[in-house]
mmCIF file of C-alpha atoms in Angstrom:
data_model
loop_
_atom_site.group_PDB
_atom_site.id
_atom_site.type_symbol
_atom_site.label_atom_id
_atom_site.label_comp_id
_atom_site.label_asym_id
_atom_site.label_seq_id
_atom_site.Cartn_x
_atom_site.Cartn_y
_atom_site.Cartn_z
ATOM 1 C CA MET A 1 23.994 6.549 -6.513
ATOM 2 C CA ASP A 2 21.547 4.117 -8.142
ATOM 3 C CA LEU A 3 17.902 5.210 -8.050
ATOM 4 C CA ALA A 4 16.538 1.679 -7.650
ATOM 5 C CA ALA A 5 18.890 1.006 -4.742
ATOM 6 C CA ALA A 6 17.873 4.271 -3.094
ATOM 7 C CA TYR A 7 14.209 3.244 -3.222
ATOM 8 C CA GLU A 8 14.850 -0.287 -1.966
ATOM 9 C CA SER A 9 13.835 0.330 1.654
ATOM 10 C CA VAL A 10 10.686 2.217 0.591
ATOM 11 C CA ILE A 11 9.617 -0.555 -1.777
ATOM 12 C CA LYS A 12 10.432 -3.228 0.803
ATOM 13 C CA GLU A 13 8.299 -1.561 3.452
ATOM 14 C CA ALA A 14 5.408 -0.964 1.064
ATOM 15 C CA ARG A 15 5.362 -4.603 0.018
ATOM 16 C CA ALA A 16 5.582 -5.773 3.627
ATOM 17 C CA LEU A 17 2.525 -3.676 4.496
ATOM 18 C CA LEU A 18 0.595 -4.761 1.398
ATOM 19 C CA PRO A 19 -1.847 -7.568 2.266
ATOM 20 C CA ASP A 20 -1.373 -10.848 0.406
ATOM 21 C CA GLY A 21 -3.419 -11.325 -2.735
ATOM 22 C CA VAL A 22 -4.728 -7.763 -2.983
ATOM 23 C CA VAL A 23 -5.090 -6.166 -6.411
ATOM 24 C CA VAL A 24 -3.933 -2.551 -6.153
ATOM 25 C CA VAL A 25 -6.052 0.018 -8.022
ATOM 26 C CA ASP A 26 -4.618 3.504 -8.449
ATOM 27 C CA ALA A 27 -7.657 5.795 -8.484
ATOM 28 C CA HIS A 28 -6.002 8.787 -10.193
ATOM 29 C CA THR A 29 -3.680 8.606 -13.220
ATOM 30 C CA HIS A 30 -3.298 10.473 -16.523
ATOM 31 C CA LEU A 31 -2.518 9.556 -20.123
ATOM 32 C CA GLY A 32 -1.552 11.615 -23.145
ATOM 33 C CA ALA A 33 -0.092 15.125 -22.946
ATOM 34 C CA ASP A 34 -0.718 18.283 -20.944
ATOM 35 C CA GLU A 35 -0.238 21.948 -21.683
ATOM 36 C CA ASP A 36 2.142 22.127 -18.709
ATOM 37 C CA GLY A 37 4.634 19.871 -20.490
ATOM 38 C CA GLN A 38 3.831 16.631 -18.688
ATOM 39 C CA SER A 39 3.038 13.520 -20.710
ATOM 40 C CA LEU A 40 2.583 9.803 -20.158
ATOM 41 C CA ASP A 41 2.068 6.970 -22.611
ATOM 42 C CA PRO A 42 0.308 3.699 -21.756
ATOM 43 C CA ALA A 43 3.508 1.646 -21.712
ATOM 44 C CA SER A 44 5.051 3.997 -19.168
ATOM 45 C CA LEU A 45 1.932 3.970 -16.999
ATOM 46 C CA LEU A 46 1.890 0.179 -16.987
ATOM 47 C CA ALA A 47 5.609 0.155 -16.148
ATOM 48 C CA PHE A 48 4.927 2.395 -13.124
ATOM 49 C CA LEU A 49 2.144 0.024 -12.054
ATOM 50 C CA ASP A 50 4.475 -2.972 -12.525
ATOM 51 C CA GLN A 51 6.794 -1.430 -9.925
ATOM 52 C CA VAL A 52 3.928 -1.931 -7.484
ATOM 53 C CA ASP A 53 2.839 -5.340 -8.757
ATOM 54 C CA PRO A 54 2.235 -6.952 -12.179
ATOM 55 C CA THR A 55 -1.471 -7.169 -11.312
ATOM 56 C CA ALA A 56 -1.845 -3.500 -10.323
ATOM 57 C CA ARG A 57 -4.512 -1.518 -12.168
ATOM 58 C CA ALA A 58 -5.462 2.126 -12.541
ATOM 59 C CA CYS A 59 -8.281 4.505 -13.336
ATOM 60 C CA THR A 60 -7.007 6.835 -16.055
ATOM 61 C CA PHE A 61 -8.151 9.852 -18.044
ATOM 62 C CA PRO A 62 -6.793 12.583 -20.348
ATOM 63 C CA PHE A 63 -4.614 15.464 -19.270
ATOM 64 C CA HIS A 64 -5.510 19.083 -20.032
ATOM 65 C CA ASP A 65 -4.565 18.177 -23.584
ATOM 66 C CA PRO A 66 -3.601 20.812 -26.190
ATOM 67 C CA GLU A 67 -5.815 18.856 -28.616
ATOM 68 C CA ARG A 68 -8.829 18.842 -26.307
ATOM 69 C CA GLU A 69 -11.187 20.876 -28.508
ATOM 70 C CA PRO A 70 -13.912 20.117 -29.172
ATOM 71 C CA ALA A 71 -15.211 18.576 -25.927
ATOM 72 C CA TYR A 72 -12.094 16.432 -25.245
ATOM 73 C CA ARG A 73 -13.197 14.006 -27.967
ATOM 74 C CA LEU A 74 -9.766 13.139 -29.352
ATOM 75 C CA PRO A 75 -8.044 12.702 -25.934
ATOM 76 C CA ASN A 76 -11.020 10.685 -24.679
ATOM 77 C CA ASP A 77 -10.889 8.382 -27.707
ATOM 78 C CA ARG A 78 -7.168 7.848 -27.185
ATOM 79 C CA VAL A 79 -7.645 6.855 -23.542
ATOM 80 C CA LEU A 80 -10.519 4.528 -24.427
ATOM 81 C CA GLN A 81 -8.340 2.825 -27.043
ATOM 82 C CA TRP A 82 -5.328 2.529 -24.752
ATOM 83 C CA ALA A 83 -7.484 1.041 -22.011
ATOM 84 C CA GLU A 84 -8.927 -1.504 -24.438
ATOM 85 C CA GLU A 85 -5.379 -2.567 -25.324
ATOM 86 C CA SER A 86 -4.251 -2.846 -21.670
ATOM 87 C CA GLY A 87 -5.613 -6.307 -20.974
ATOM 88 C CA GLY A 88 -8.039 -5.012 -18.344
ATOM 89 C CA ARG A 89 -5.447 -3.128 -16.302
ATOM 90 C CA LEU A 90 -6.725 0.358 -17.141
ATOM 91 C CA TYR A 91 -10.198 1.678 -16.361
ATOM 92 C CA PRO A 92 -10.879 4.585 -18.752
ATOM 93 C CA TYR A 93 -12.655 7.746 -17.597
ATOM 94 C CA CYS A 94 -13.877 10.445 -19.970
ATOM 95 C CA ARG A 95 -12.880 14.011 -19.263
ATOM 96 C CA LEU A 96 -15.576 16.638 -19.771
ATOM 97 C CA ASN A 97 -15.728 20.379 -20.290
ATOM 98 C CA PRO A 98 -19.081 21.715 -18.998
ATOM 99 C CA PHE A 99 -18.967 24.448 -21.659
ATOM 100 C CA GLU A 100 -18.689 22.002 -24.590
ATOM 101 C CA ASP A 101 -21.483 19.435 -24.902
ATOM 102 C CA PRO A 102 -20.741 17.580 -21.648
ATOM 103 C CA VAL A 103 -23.846 15.386 -21.804
ATOM 104 C CA GLY A 104 -23.304 14.360 -25.409
ATOM 105 C CA GLU A 105 -19.615 13.608 -24.851
ATOM 106 C CA ALA A 106 -20.317 11.680 -21.654
ATOM 107 C CA GLU A 107 -22.982 9.551 -23.325
ATOM 108 C CA ARG A 108 -20.726 8.932 -26.328
ATOM 109 C CA CYS A 109 -17.807 7.801 -24.154
ATOM 110 C CA LEU A 110 -19.924 5.729 -21.778
ATOM 111 C CA ALA A 111 -21.347 3.878 -24.770
ATOM 112 C CA LYS A 112 -17.747 3.120 -25.836
ATOM 113 C CA GLY A 113 -16.774 1.711 -22.447
ATOM 114 C CA ALA A 114 -15.841 4.634 -20.188
ATOM 115 C CA ARG A 115 -16.055 3.615 -16.521
ATOM 116 C CA GLY A 116 -16.175 7.064 -14.964
ATOM 117 C CA ILE A 117 -16.076 10.833 -15.479
ATOM 118 C CA LYS A 118 -13.218 13.244 -14.702
ATOM 119 C CA LEU A 119 -13.832 16.949 -14.005
ATOM 120 C CA HIS A 120 -11.140 19.583 -13.432
ATOM 121 C CA PRO A 121 -12.833 22.845 -12.392
ATOM 122 C CA ARG A 122 -9.530 24.729 -12.154
ATOM 123 C CA ALA A 123 -8.308 23.819 -15.639
ATOM 124 C CA GLN A 124 -11.699 24.424 -17.260
ATOM 125 C CA ALA A 125 -12.545 27.397 -14.986
ATOM 126 C CA PHE A 126 -16.058 26.332 -14.040
ATOM 127 C CA GLY A 127 -18.178 26.015 -10.913
ATOM 128 C CA PHE A 128 -20.910 23.694 -9.715
ATOM 129 C CA GLY A 129 -23.913 25.946 -9.222
ATOM 130 C CA ASP A 130 -25.368 25.823 -12.717
ATOM 131 C CA GLU A 131 -27.389 23.603 -15.059
ATOM 132 C CA ALA A 132 -24.309 22.354 -16.915
ATOM 133 C CA ALA A 133 -22.851 20.813 -13.765
ATOM 134 C CA GLU A 134 -26.199 19.359 -12.744
ATOM 135 C CA SER A 135 -26.592 17.783 -16.192
ATOM 136 C CA ILE A 136 -23.330 15.872 -15.682
ATOM 137 C CA TRP A 137 -24.581 14.555 -12.325
ATOM 138 C CA LYS A 138 -27.747 13.340 -13.991
ATOM 139 C CA VAL A 139 -25.736 11.417 -16.597
ATOM 140 C CA ALA A 140 -23.547 9.839 -13.899
ATOM 141 C CA ASP A 141 -26.616 8.981 -11.840
ATOM 142 C CA GLU A 142 -28.307 7.250 -14.758
ATOM 143 C CA ALA A 143 -25.157 5.389 -15.832
ATOM 144 C CA GLY A 144 -24.081 4.462 -12.298
ATOM 145 C CA VAL A 145 -20.501 5.668 -12.789
ATOM 146 C CA PRO A 146 -18.252 7.662 -10.437
ATOM 147 C CA ILE A 147 -17.164 11.267 -10.946
ATOM 148 C CA LEU A 148 -13.600 12.137 -9.958
ATOM 149 C CA ILE A 149 -13.155 15.860 -9.267
ATOM 150 C CA HIS A 150 -10.062 17.979 -8.783
ATOM 151 C CA ALA A 151 -10.347 19.284 -5.219
ATOM 152 C CA GLY A 152 -6.718 20.281 -4.747
ATOM 153 C CA ARG A 153 -4.685 23.454 -4.953
ATOM 154 C CA GLY A 154 -5.851 26.392 -7.011
ATOM 155 C CA MET A 155 -9.517 26.050 -6.067
ATOM 156 C CA PRO A 156 -11.762 28.594 -4.321
ATOM 157 C CA ARG A 157 -14.343 27.567 -1.715
ATOM 158 C CA MET A 158 -16.189 24.478 -2.929
ATOM 159 C CA ASP A 159 -19.483 24.729 -1.030
ATOM 160 C CA ALA A 160 -21.437 24.604 -4.303
ATOM 161 C CA LEU A 161 -19.998 21.150 -4.974
ATOM 162 C CA ALA A 162 -21.158 19.972 -1.545
ATOM 163 C CA ASP A 163 -24.624 21.357 -2.313
ATOM 164 C CA LEU A 164 -24.694 19.412 -5.577
ATOM 165 C CA ALA A 165 -23.485 16.226 -3.895
ATOM 166 C CA LEU A 166 -26.256 16.468 -1.323
ATOM 167 C CA ARG A 167 -28.854 16.829 -4.083
ATOM 168 C CA PHE A 168 -27.577 13.648 -5.744
ATOM 169 C CA PRO A 169 -26.798 11.200 -2.921
ATOM 170 C CA ASP A 170 -26.724 8.216 -5.286
ATOM 171 C CA VAL A 171 -23.883 9.632 -7.403
ATOM 172 C CA THR A 172 -20.440 8.428 -6.334
ATOM 173 C CA LEU A 173 -17.903 11.238 -5.995
ATOM 174 C CA VAL A 174 -14.177 10.798 -5.594
ATOM 175 C CA LEU A 175 -12.651 14.026 -4.293
ATOM 176 C CA ALA A 176 -9.076 14.127 -5.559
ATOM 177 C CA HIS A 177 -5.988 15.232 -3.636
ATOM 178 C CA ALA A 178 -7.462 14.471 -0.197
ATOM 179 C CA ALA A 179 -9.930 17.322 -0.902
ATOM 180 C CA ILE A 180 -7.377 19.799 0.431
ATOM 181 C CA ALA A 181 -9.161 22.737 -1.226
ATOM 182 C CA ASP A 182 -11.906 22.447 1.410
ATOM 183 C CA GLN A 183 -11.199 19.273 3.389
ATOM 184 C CA GLY A 184 -12.786 20.433 6.629
ATOM 185 C CA MET A 185 -15.957 21.628 4.917
ATOM 186 C CA PHE A 186 -16.368 18.411 2.932
ATOM 187 C CA ALA A 187 -15.702 16.209 5.963
ATOM 188 C CA SER A 188 -18.255 18.135 7.995
ATOM 189 C CA ARG A 189 -21.045 18.712 5.467
ATOM 190 C CA LEU A 190 -20.775 15.378 3.645
ATOM 191 C CA GLY A 191 -20.129 13.216 6.666
ATOM 192 C CA ASP A 192 -23.404 11.346 6.195
ATOM 193 C CA HIS A 193 -23.252 11.161 2.406
ATOM 194 C CA PRO A 194 -23.148 7.458 1.463
ATOM 195 C CA ASN A 195 -21.131 7.873 -1.726
ATOM 196 C CA VAL A 196 -18.374 10.440 -1.185
ATOM 197 C CA PHE A 197 -14.793 9.181 -1.280
ATOM 198 C CA TYR A 198 -11.395 10.864 -0.992
ATOM 199 C CA ASP A 199 -8.261 9.922 -2.913
ATOM 200 C CA THR A 200 -4.819 10.144 -1.306
ATOM 201 C CA SER A 201 -2.906 11.936 -4.081
ATOM 202 C CA THR A 202 -1.523 15.014 -2.362
ATOM 203 C CA PHE A 203 1.906 16.424 -1.545
ATOM 204 C CA SER A 204 1.436 17.105 2.183
ATOM 205 C CA ILE A 205 1.561 14.006 4.315
ATOM 206 C CA PHE A 206 -0.293 15.914 7.044
ATOM 207 C CA ASP A 207 -3.318 16.341 4.784
ATOM 208 C CA GLN A 208 -3.438 12.580 4.288
ATOM 209 C CA VAL A 209 -2.994 11.834 7.984
ATOM 210 C CA GLU A 210 -5.699 14.336 8.902
ATOM 211 C CA LEU A 211 -8.041 12.659 6.416
ATOM 212 C CA PHE A 212 -7.947 9.525 8.571
ATOM 213 C CA ALA A 213 -8.963 11.659 11.557
ATOM 214 C CA ARG A 214 -11.869 13.318 9.715
ATOM 215 C CA VAL A 215 -13.490 10.638 7.531
ATOM 216 C CA PRO A 216 -13.947 6.853 7.703
ATOM 217 C CA ALA A 217 -11.102 4.794 6.274
ATOM 218 C CA GLU A 218 -13.784 3.005 4.229
ATOM 219 C CA ARG A 219 -14.200 6.268 2.285
ATOM 220 C CA ILE A 220 -10.514 6.711 1.361
ATOM 221 C CA VAL A 221 -8.922 5.280 -1.804
ATOM 222 C CA PHE A 222 -5.285 5.067 -2.850
ATOM 223 C CA ALA A 223 -4.124 7.329 -5.686
ATOM 224 C CA SER A 224 -0.809 8.583 -7.069
ATOM 225 C CA ASP A 225 -1.615 11.333 -9.614
ATOM 226 C CA VAL A 226 1.079 9.868 -11.890
ATOM 227 C CA PRO A 227 3.074 11.336 -13.647
ATOM 228 C CA TYR A 228 2.992 14.148 -11.086
ATOM 229 C CA GLY A 229 3.503 11.498 -8.401
ATOM 230 C CA ARG A 230 4.777 7.929 -8.507
ATOM 231 C CA PRO A 231 2.635 4.875 -7.634
ATOM 232 C CA VAL A 232 5.289 3.135 -5.494
ATOM 233 C CA ALA A 233 5.957 6.217 -3.358
ATOM 234 C CA ALA A 234 2.253 7.041 -3.090
ATOM 235 C CA LEU A 235 1.429 3.461 -2.108
ATOM 236 C CA HIS A 236 4.137 3.511 0.552
ATOM 237 C CA ALA A 237 2.625 6.688 2.001
ATOM 238 C CA ALA A 238 -0.926 5.320 2.005
ATOM 239 C CA LEU A 239 0.083 2.025 3.612
ATOM 240 C CA ARG A 240 2.319 3.649 6.185
ATOM 241 C CA ILE A 241 -0.495 6.005 7.225
ATOM 242 C CA ALA A 242 -2.928 3.076 7.284
ATOM 243 C CA ALA A 243 -0.627 1.195 9.653
ATOM 244 C CA TYR A 244 -0.228 4.334 11.784
ATOM 245 C CA ALA A 245 -4.031 4.544 11.939
ATOM 246 C CA GLY A 246 -4.286 0.904 13.008
ATOM 247 C CA LEU A 247 -5.945 -0.558 9.902
ATOM 248 C CA ASP A 248 -5.768 -4.347 9.692
ATOM 249 C CA ASP A 249 -5.007 -6.376 6.548
ATOM 250 C CA ARG A 250 -8.616 -6.411 5.344
ATOM 251 C CA GLN A 251 -8.977 -2.673 5.803
ATOM 252 C CA ARG A 252 -5.651 -1.935 4.095
ATOM 253 C CA ALA A 253 -6.698 -4.159 1.188
ATOM 254 C CA ALA A 254 -9.855 -2.074 0.816
ATOM 255 C CA LEU A 255 -7.878 1.175 0.911
ATOM 256 C CA VAL A 256 -5.420 0.246 -1.843
ATOM 257 C CA GLY A 257 -7.806 -1.480 -4.228
ATOM 258 C CA GLY A 258 -10.862 -3.178 -2.798
ATOM 259 C CA THR A 259 -12.995 -0.072 -2.306
ATOM 260 C CA MET A 260 -12.194 1.323 -5.752
ATOM 261 C CA THR A 261 -12.991 -2.043 -7.343
ATOM 262 C CA ASP A 262 -16.361 -2.093 -5.567
ATOM 263 C CA ILE A 263 -17.094 1.389 -6.925
ATOM 264 C CA LEU A 264 -16.154 0.452 -10.484
ATOM 265 C CA GLU A 265 -18.099 -2.803 -10.409
ATOM 266 C CA GLY A 266 -21.171 -1.242 -8.810
ATOM 267 C CA ARG A 267 -20.948 -3.448 -5.736
ATOM 268 C CA ALA A 268 -22.048 -2.612 -2.215
ATOM 269 C CA ARG A 269 -19.422 -0.697 -0.263
ATOM 270 C CA ALA A 270 -18.308 -1.462 3.269
ATOM 271 C CA ASP A 271 -20.247 0.317 5.989
ATOM 272 C CA PRO A 272 -18.282 3.313 7.275
ATOM 273 C CA GLN A 273 -16.749 3.136 10.732
ATOM 274 C CA PRO A 274 -15.689 6.143 12.826
ATOM 275 C CA PRO A 275 -12.424 7.830 11.759
ATOM 276 C CA ARG A 276 -9.459 5.802 12.934
ATOM 277 C CA LEU A 277 -7.220 8.577 14.237
ATOM 278 C CA PRO A 278 -7.955 10.993 17.086
ATOM 279 C CA GLU A 279 -7.999 14.678 16.239
ATOM 280 C CA ILE A 280 -5.302 15.372 18.855
ATOM 281 C CA ARG A 281 -2.176 13.258 18.405
ATOM 282 C CA PRO A 282 1.265 13.198 20.073
ATOM 283 C CA VAL A 283 4.154 14.541 18.012
ATOM 284 C CA SER A 284 7.933 14.517 18.237
ATOM 285 C CA GLY A 285 9.456 17.966 17.933
ATOM 286 C CA ARG A 286 12.546 16.482 16.298
ATOM 287 C CA LEU A 287 10.501 14.777 13.584
ATOM 288 C CA THR A 288 8.299 17.845 13.166
ATOM 289 C CA ARG A 289 11.389 19.902 12.306
ATOM 290 C CA VAL A 290 12.279 17.402 9.583
ATOM 291 C CA ASN A 291 8.816 17.575 8.073
ATOM 292 C CA ALA A 292 8.815 21.367 8.094
ATOM 293 C CA TYR A 293 11.914 21.350 5.893
ATOM 294 C CA VAL A 294 10.466 18.628 3.655
ATOM 295 C CA LEU A 295 7.457 20.864 3.002
ATOM 296 C CA MET A 296 9.793 23.797 2.355
ATOM 297 C CA ALA A 297 11.609 21.641 -0.191
ATOM 298 C CA PHE A 298 8.363 20.901 -1.973
ATOM 299 C CA ALA A 299 7.343 24.562 -1.905
ATOM 300 C CA ALA A 300 10.660 25.534 -3.497
ATOM 301 C CA VAL A 301 9.999 23.134 -6.371
ATOM 302 C CA LEU A 302 6.389 24.205 -6.704
ATOM 303 C CA GLY A 303 7.440 27.834 -6.935
ATOM 304 C CA ALA A 304 9.446 27.240 -10.109
ATOM 305 C CA ALA A 305 7.875 27.791 -13.498
ATOM 306 C CA PRO A 306 7.062 24.633 -15.496
ATOM 307 C CA PRO A 307 8.875 22.390 -15.929
ATOM 308 C CA PRO A 308 9.647 22.121 -12.201
ATOM 309 C CA ASP A 309 13.254 22.445 -11.093
ATOM 310 C CA PHE A 310 13.702 19.836 -8.365
ATOM 311 C CA THR A 311 17.232 20.995 -7.579
ATOM 312 C CA ARG A 312 15.661 24.060 -5.919
ATOM 313 C CA SER A 313 14.830 21.730 -3.029
ATOM 314 C CA LEU A 314 18.470 21.092 -2.107
ATOM 315 C CA PRO A 315 18.890 23.892 0.505
ATOM 316 C CA SER A 316 15.814 22.685 2.415
ATOM 317 C CA ILE A 317 16.969 19.083 2.190
ATOM 318 C CA ALA A 318 20.251 20.156 3.769
ATOM 319 C CA LEU A 319 18.325 21.715 6.668
ATOM 320 C CA ALA A 320 16.242 18.550 7.091
ATOM 321 C CA ARG A 321 19.446 16.508 7.256
ATOM 322 C CA ALA A 322 20.827 18.905 9.843
ATOM 323 C CA ALA A 323 17.744 18.235 11.972
ATOM 324 C CA CYS A 324 18.505 14.528 11.719
ATOM 325 C CA ARG A 325 22.015 15.039 13.124
ATOM 326 C CA ASP A 326 20.706 15.666 16.636
ATOM 327 C CA PRO A 327 23.268 14.327 19.167
ATOM 328 C CA GLU A 328 20.418 13.626 21.591
ATOM 329 C CA PRO A 329 17.736 12.139 19.315
ATOM 330 C CA GLY A 330 15.877 10.372 22.082
ATOM 331 C CA ALA A 331 13.528 7.542 21.177
ATOM 332 C CA VAL A 332 13.161 8.738 17.574
ATOM 333 C CA GLY A 333 16.860 8.191 16.853
ATOM 334 C CA PRO A 334 16.306 5.122 14.621
ATOM 335 C CA ALA A 335 13.686 7.021 12.625
ATOM 336 C CA LEU A 336 16.016 9.999 12.192
ATOM 337 C CA GLU A 337 18.773 7.698 10.941
ATOM 338 C CA ARG A 338 16.515 6.108 8.346
ATOM 339 C CA ILE A 339 15.169 9.490 7.262
ATOM 340 C CA ASP A 340 18.699 10.827 6.852
ATOM 341 C CA GLU A 341 19.601 7.863 4.625
ATOM 342 C CA LEU A 342 16.695 8.683 2.310
ATOM 343 C CA LEU A 343 17.556 12.387 2.269
ATOM 344 C CA SER A 344 21.230 11.660 1.581
ATOM 345 C CA ALA A 345 20.317 9.515 -1.413
ATOM 346 C CA ALA A 346 17.901 12.177 -2.669
ATOM 347 C CA GLU A 347 20.534 14.870 -2.255
ATOM 348 C CA GLN A 348 23.057 12.965 -4.381
ATOM 349 C CA LEU A 349 20.560 12.074 -7.101
ATOM 350 C CA LEU A 350 19.130 15.573 -7.328
ATOM 351 C CA ALA A 351 22.588 17.154 -7.463
ATOM 352 C CA ALA A 352 23.420 14.868 -10.398
ATOM 353 C CA GLY A 353 20.419 16.231 -12.308
ATOM 354 C CA GLY A 354 18.888 14.558 -15.326
ATOM 355 C CA GLU A 355 15.531 12.954 -16.021
ATOM 356 C CA GLN A 356 15.489 11.040 -12.738
ATOM 357 C CA THR A 357 15.130 14.116 -10.539
ATOM 358 C CA ARG A 358 11.323 13.913 -10.256
ATOM 359 C CA THR A 359 11.493 10.294 -9.128
ATOM 360 C CA ALA A 360 14.446 11.049 -6.866
ATOM 361 C CA PHE A 361 12.415 13.767 -5.154
ATOM 362 C CA GLY A 362 10.020 11.018 -4.097
ATOM 363 C CA LEU A 363 12.677 9.998 -1.577
ATOM 364 C CA VAL A 364 12.260 13.401 0.081
ATOM 365 C CA MET A 365 8.523 12.869 0.287
ATOM 366 C CA ALA A 366 9.090 9.361 1.699
ATOM 367 C CA ALA A 367 11.273 10.909 4.395
ATOM 368 C CA GLY A 368 8.344 13.161 5.292
ATOM 369 C CA VAL A 369 6.045 10.157 5.468
ATOM 370 C CA LEU A 370 8.354 8.467 7.984
ATOM 371 C CA ALA A 371 8.633 11.631 10.076
ATOM 372 C CA ALA A 372 4.853 12.103 10.213
ATOM 373 C CA THR A 373 3.874 8.497 10.954
ATOM 374 C CA GLU A 374 6.444 7.319 13.460
ATOM 375 C CA PRO A 375 4.315 5.760 16.231
ATOM 376 C CA LEU A 376 4.449 7.712 19.478
ATOM 377 C CA PRO A 377 2.744 6.990 22.809
ATOM 378 C CA ALA A 378 0.155 9.307 24.272
ATOM 379 C CA ALA A 379 1.826 12.033 26.294
ATOM 380 C CA GLU A 380 1.565 11.804 30.061
ATOM 381 C CA PRO A 381 -0.429 14.662 31.648
ATOM 382 C CA VAL A 382 1.797 17.282 33.226
ATOM 383 C CA SER A 383 0.944 18.735 36.658
ATOM 384 C CA ALA A 384 1.624 22.345 37.550
ATOM 385 C CA ALA A 385 4.137 21.182 40.153
ATOM 386 C CA GLU A 386 6.114 19.113 37.633
ATOM 387 C CA PRO A 387 7.118 21.208 34.606
ATOM 388 C CA VAL A 388 8.303 19.465 31.461
ATOM 389 C CA SER A 389 12.063 19.137 31.233
ATOM 390 C CA ALA A 390 13.589 19.955 27.839
ATOM 391 C CA ALA A 391 16.203 17.285 28.488
ATOM 392 C CA GLU A 392 13.600 14.566 28.938
ATOM 393 C CA PRO A 393 12.393 13.346 25.504
ATOM 394 C CA VAL A 394 9.034 11.719 24.925
ATOM 395 C CA SER A 395 9.504 7.988 24.519
ATOM 396 C CA ALA A 396 8.223 6.285 21.372
ATOM 397 C CA ALA A 397 6.942 2.885 20.418
ATOM 398 C CA ALA A 398 9.150 0.700 18.240
ATOM 399 C CA PRO A 399 9.434 2.315 14.788
ATOM 400 C CA LEU A 400 7.414 0.895 11.928
ATOM 401 C CA SER A 401 9.923 -1.233 10.084
ATOM 402 C CA ALA A 402 10.050 -3.228 6.892
ATOM 403 C CA ALA A 403 8.775 -6.188 8.899
ATOM 404 C CA GLY A 404 5.393 -4.491 8.722
ATOM 405 C CA GLN A 405 4.252 -3.903 12.295
ATOM 406 C CA SER A 406 0.882 -2.206 12.407
#
């Protein structure tokens, strides 16, 4: 099984949904090396972006680098140099440790061309209710640059960050990983904040879908978290959800690059509109079963010690494929067939092992994207005199295909 061939339908659909002439900007990428064993060099990052489009760009910053002391100076200098050599395709951010001269390091990097600031409160074990955090906000405010903050797994309640954001309404924040650490709190408390954005880099497709029901699409930006994710797969997910939410070409262009470019260039941002998805949405039980096993597959991988063992996902993939073999699939039959094709390819590639397993696992995540975003009509109200029949499936709209219906 060839990996490129397996991804063909995903890439085809992503490109069909990508508006003409848009420059994609990945809001969340890494360069260098991490203590967890991950690494990425600039040539590899650019190659991942080329899979999206030769014009694609990315915001990038250091990992939790073993050579980070003091104050991330060496990793920051590397990223600044690599960005300078990228021909304008990489926007360098400086990574800060609030315990090690954050103001001095921020000012040093901004003077050398840094376009933003990255903070990782889990890796550096810090909070937001002290003078050190506030000093970073003051630097960002004065320089007019965004702060991207880890708001994903491993975080406690993040109310202190919301407090800080409200005290500095002119500072642009990008909450990474769909802000899953406290998505509901952020969406509620920061709903009127003019400069809070959410990036799409997260493993659960439901967290991304829910984001479109909680915050304006104008406040969401595409991100992959490469090398932990892959830009092509992440772009497919973002565009598929955007189509599911009814975004038109102009709005999808903003999501995948236009909004992030406006932030980086200090331009006015589009006025926010109400969230595009309703909080209550119809679901297909057959597709929900598939997605449950996809999430189990991811959990199995996540539960392994670094480096992750993606073959641990195979039993859950087998269960997801079993859910696809429903002899009475109803209106979601075409979607189940396409999902099973992706899972079959993933199964073969993962069983073969090797360096391609991380990328191959992206096919499993793509299967989850299809299962979660298959368009379904609103359910008809049921009267007490007419109970629902288990043999009578909910009908669905035509599936979103590579032709790019939205």
